[in-house]
XYZ file of C-alpha atoms in Angstrom:
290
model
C -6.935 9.786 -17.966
C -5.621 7.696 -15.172
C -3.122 4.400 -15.851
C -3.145 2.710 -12.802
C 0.040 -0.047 -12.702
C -0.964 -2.698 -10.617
C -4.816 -2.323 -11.121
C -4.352 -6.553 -10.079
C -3.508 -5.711 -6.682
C -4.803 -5.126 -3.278
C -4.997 -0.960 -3.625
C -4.618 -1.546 -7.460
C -8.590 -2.583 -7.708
C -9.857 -0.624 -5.355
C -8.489 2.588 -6.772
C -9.742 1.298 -10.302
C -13.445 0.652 -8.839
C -13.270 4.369 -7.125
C -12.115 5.905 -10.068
C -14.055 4.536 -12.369
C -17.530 5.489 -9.811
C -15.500 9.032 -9.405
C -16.490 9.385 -13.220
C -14.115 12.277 -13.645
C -11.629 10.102 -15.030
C -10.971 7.802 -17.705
C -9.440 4.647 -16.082
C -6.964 2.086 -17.892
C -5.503 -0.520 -15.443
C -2.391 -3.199 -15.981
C -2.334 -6.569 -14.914
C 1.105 -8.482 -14.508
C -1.166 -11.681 -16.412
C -0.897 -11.289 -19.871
C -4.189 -13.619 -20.348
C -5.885 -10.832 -18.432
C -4.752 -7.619 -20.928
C -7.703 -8.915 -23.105
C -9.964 -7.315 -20.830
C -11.367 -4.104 -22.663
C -9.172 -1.525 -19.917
C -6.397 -3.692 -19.270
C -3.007 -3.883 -20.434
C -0.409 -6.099 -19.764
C 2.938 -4.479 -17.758
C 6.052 -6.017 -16.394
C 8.425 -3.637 -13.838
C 11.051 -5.742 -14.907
C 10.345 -5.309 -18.427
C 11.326 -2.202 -19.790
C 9.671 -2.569 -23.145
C 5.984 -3.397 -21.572
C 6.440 0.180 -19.798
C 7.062 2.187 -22.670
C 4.488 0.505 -24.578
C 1.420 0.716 -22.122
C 2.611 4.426 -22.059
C 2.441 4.057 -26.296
C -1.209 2.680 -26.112
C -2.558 4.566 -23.442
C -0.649 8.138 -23.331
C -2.057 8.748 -20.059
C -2.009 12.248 -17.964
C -1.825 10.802 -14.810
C 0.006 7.293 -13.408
C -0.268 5.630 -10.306
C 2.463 3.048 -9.312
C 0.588 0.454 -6.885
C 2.845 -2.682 -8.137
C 5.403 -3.456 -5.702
C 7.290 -6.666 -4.218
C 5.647 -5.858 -0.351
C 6.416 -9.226 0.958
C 9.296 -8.139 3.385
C 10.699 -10.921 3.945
C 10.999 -12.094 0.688
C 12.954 -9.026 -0.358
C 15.675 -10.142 2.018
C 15.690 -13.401 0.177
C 15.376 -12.190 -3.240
C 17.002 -8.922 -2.733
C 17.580 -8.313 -6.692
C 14.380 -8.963 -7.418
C 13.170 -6.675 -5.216
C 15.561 -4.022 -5.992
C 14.828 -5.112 -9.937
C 10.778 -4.533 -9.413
C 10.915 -1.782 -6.452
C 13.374 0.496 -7.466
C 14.247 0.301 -11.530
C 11.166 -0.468 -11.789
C 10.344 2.887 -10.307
C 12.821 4.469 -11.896
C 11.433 3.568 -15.578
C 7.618 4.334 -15.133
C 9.365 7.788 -13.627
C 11.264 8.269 -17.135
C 8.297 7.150 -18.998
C 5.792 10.165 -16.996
C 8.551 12.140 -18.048
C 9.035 11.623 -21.304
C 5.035 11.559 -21.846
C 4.418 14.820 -19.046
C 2.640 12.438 -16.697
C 2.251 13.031 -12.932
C 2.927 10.848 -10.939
C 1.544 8.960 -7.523
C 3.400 6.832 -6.285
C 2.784 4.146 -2.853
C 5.210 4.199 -0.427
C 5.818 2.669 3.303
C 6.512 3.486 7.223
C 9.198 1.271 6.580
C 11.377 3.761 5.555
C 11.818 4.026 9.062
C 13.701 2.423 11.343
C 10.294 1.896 13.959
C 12.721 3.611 17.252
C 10.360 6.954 17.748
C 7.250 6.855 15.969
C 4.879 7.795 14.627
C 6.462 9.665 12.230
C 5.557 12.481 10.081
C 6.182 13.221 6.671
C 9.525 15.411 7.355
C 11.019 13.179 9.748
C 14.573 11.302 8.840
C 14.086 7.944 6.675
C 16.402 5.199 8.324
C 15.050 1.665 7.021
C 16.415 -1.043 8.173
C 15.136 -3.699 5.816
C 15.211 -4.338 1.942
C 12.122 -3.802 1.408
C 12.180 -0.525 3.532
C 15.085 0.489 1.623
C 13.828 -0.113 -2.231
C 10.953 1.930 -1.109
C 13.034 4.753 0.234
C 15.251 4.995 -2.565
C 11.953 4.779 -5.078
C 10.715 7.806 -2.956
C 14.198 9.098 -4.524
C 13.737 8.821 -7.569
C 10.231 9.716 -7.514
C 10.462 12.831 -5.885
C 13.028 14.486 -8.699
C 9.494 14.470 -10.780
C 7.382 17.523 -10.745
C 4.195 17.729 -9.352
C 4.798 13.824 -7.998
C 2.869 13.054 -4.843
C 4.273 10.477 -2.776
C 1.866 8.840 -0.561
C 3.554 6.793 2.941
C 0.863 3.980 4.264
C 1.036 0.718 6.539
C -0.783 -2.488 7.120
C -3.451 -2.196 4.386
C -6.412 -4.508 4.493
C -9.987 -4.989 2.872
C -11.897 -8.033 2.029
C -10.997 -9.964 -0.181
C -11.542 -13.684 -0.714
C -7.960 -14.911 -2.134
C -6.258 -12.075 -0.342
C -3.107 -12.138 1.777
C -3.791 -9.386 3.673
C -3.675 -9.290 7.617
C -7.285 -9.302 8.221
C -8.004 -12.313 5.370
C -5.035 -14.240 7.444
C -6.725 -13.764 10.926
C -10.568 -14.160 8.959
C -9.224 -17.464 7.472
C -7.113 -19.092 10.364
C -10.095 -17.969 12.849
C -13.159 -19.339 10.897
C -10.772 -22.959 10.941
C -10.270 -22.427 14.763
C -6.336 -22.370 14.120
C -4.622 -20.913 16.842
C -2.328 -17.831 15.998
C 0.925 -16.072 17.689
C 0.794 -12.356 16.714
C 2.978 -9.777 17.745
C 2.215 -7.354 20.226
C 5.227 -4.937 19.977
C 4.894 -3.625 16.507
C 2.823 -0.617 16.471
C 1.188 0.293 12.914
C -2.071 2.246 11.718
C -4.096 -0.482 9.959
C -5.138 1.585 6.916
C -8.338 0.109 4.630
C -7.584 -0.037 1.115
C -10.445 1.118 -0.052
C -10.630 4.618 2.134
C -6.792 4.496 0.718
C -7.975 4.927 -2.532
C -10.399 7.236 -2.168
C -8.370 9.435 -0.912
C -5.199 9.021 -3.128
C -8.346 10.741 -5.619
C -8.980 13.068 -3.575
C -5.448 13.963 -3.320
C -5.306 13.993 -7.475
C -8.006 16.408 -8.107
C -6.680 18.691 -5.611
C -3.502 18.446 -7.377
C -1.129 17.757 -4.404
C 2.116 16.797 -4.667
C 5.003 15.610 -2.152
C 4.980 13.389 0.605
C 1.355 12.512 2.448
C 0.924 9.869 5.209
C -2.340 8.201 4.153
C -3.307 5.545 6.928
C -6.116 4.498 9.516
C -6.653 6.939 12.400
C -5.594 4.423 14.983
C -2.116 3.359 15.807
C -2.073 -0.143 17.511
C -0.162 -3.301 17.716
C -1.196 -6.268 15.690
C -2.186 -8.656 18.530
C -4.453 -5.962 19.153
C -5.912 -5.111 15.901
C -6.262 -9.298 15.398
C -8.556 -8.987 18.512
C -10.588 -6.582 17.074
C -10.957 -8.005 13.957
C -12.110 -11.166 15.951
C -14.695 -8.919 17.935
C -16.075 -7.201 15.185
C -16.501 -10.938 13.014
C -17.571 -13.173 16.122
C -14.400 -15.555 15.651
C -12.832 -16.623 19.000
C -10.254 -14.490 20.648
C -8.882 -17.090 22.485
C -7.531 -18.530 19.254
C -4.823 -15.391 19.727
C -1.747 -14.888 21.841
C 0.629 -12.276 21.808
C 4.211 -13.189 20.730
C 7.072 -10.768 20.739
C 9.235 -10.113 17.501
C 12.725 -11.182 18.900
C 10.643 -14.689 19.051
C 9.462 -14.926 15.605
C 13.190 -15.018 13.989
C 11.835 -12.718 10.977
C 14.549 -12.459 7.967
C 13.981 -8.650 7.923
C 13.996 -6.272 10.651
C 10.889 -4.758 11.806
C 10.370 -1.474 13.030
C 8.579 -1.561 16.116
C 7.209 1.573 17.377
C 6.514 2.785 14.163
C 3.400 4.286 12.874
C 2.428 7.416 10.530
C 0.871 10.338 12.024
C -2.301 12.164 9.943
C -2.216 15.442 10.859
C -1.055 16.942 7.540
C -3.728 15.540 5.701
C -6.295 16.245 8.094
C -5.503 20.044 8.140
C -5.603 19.943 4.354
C -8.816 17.719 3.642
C -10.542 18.124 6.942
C -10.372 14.213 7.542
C -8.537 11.596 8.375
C -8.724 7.467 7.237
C -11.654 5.685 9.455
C -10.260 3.801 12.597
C -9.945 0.053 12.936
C -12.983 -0.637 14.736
C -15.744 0.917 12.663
C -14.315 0.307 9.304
C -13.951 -3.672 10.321
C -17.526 -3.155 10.980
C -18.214 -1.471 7.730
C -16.700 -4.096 6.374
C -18.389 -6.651 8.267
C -21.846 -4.826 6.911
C -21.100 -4.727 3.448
C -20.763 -8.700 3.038
């Protein structure tokens, strides 16, 4: 039995579609909107509200949790930065005492941002220096999740799929392309574009193998963003000419971005035999499933 906190997000729904298709588990989701816990396998949880925790845990007495809910916006958690210490790190730190208390394990999402972006890509044992909030919440949740046993942590970057409303990268070039807008993106910050929904399927995969500890989960290509907007362009016939590269020290970003930064695969790959799909044919796949 799977709770999946955050089953209203990005990752959140497409873990809860791929679980629920996996059919070895039984899925219960939460949803920050309380008007959407009527759904039949929704509940309503709050990070920032104790009580909502311990209750979903009440309801649901799940075996297995997976923390997706996070503030991600990284600039925002150097504007807000008790909110985003509030949500990303006691939040953490009370779903953790809850798996406890109820013997859960626990999966929890975490970010190349823990890194300071001078040497990468990084692997799972290199040394954590963030130099952000947002990079530092989710280091210290990695903290607290990692004194659980049996937790697997699992680092990604730049996650993207389809979706209409969404505020992911590839919505933001989709949307500004089809209305010809131009668009500065910055070509020195190197990532692996990851696709949520590969992302989830192979957080599952992960499960039922019963890993635990750190894994780097992200796309098999590392590449900077003015170059993954291009492709995204290619692959969905938008004009590329609407796109010009723009360094970082230009953009005056509240938080600090690491720039050469980037999560290598080969620990996963030498346990699963496979790594996340590259940028070009998962855009595609995508593009083909519209």
């Amino acid at each position: 039995k799977i709770l999946i906190i955050g089953a209203d997000g990005q990752v959140g729904k497409h873990l809860y579609s791929s679980a629920k298709k996996d059919g070895n588990f039984e899925v219960v989701g939460t949803c920050i909107d309380p008007e959407n816990s009527q759904l039949s396998d929704f509940v309503y949880l709050d990070l920032t509200k104790p009580q909502t925790i311990k209750d979903a845990f009440e309801l649901i007495k799940p075996e297995i949790v997976i923390l997706c809910s996070a503030m991600t916006h990284v600039d925002n958690c150097e504007r807000y930065k008790e909110e985003a210490w509030k949500i990303n790190v006691e939040g953490a730190r009370h779903i953790a005492e809850n798996c406890k208390a109820f013997n859960c394990r626990l999966v929890f999402y975490s970010s190349e941002y823990v890194f300071d972006g001078t040497k990468g890509p990084y692997s799972e044992d290199d040394d954590t220096n963030p130099t952000s909030v947002y990079g530092k919440t989710k280091l210290e949740g990695e903290k607290i999740i990692s004194n659980l046993k049996d937790s697997l942590i699992i680092r990604t970057t730049v996650v993207y799929s389809y979706e209409p409303e969404g505020k992911n990268f590839l919505m933001q070039v989709l949307r500004k392309g089809a209305l010809k807008e131009k668009m500065n993106i910055v070509s020195d910050q190197y990532s692996n574009p990851t696709n949520a929904g590969e992302l989830a399927d192979f957080t599952l995969e992960l499960i039922k193998l019963k890993k635990s500890g750190i894994y780097n989960v992200v796309g098999k290509d590392l590449m900077n963003r003015y170059y993954f907007a291009l492709k995204i362009c290619e692959v969905f016939n938008l004009d590329k000419t609407l796109i010009s590269p723009e360094l970082t020290a230009n953009l005056n970003q509240m938080a600090k971005r690491p720039l050469k930064a980037g999560l290598k695969t080969d620990k996963i790959f030498s346990e699963l035999n496979k790594v996340p799909s590259g940028a070009e044919s998962s855009l595609i796949a995508i593009k083909n499933s519209l």
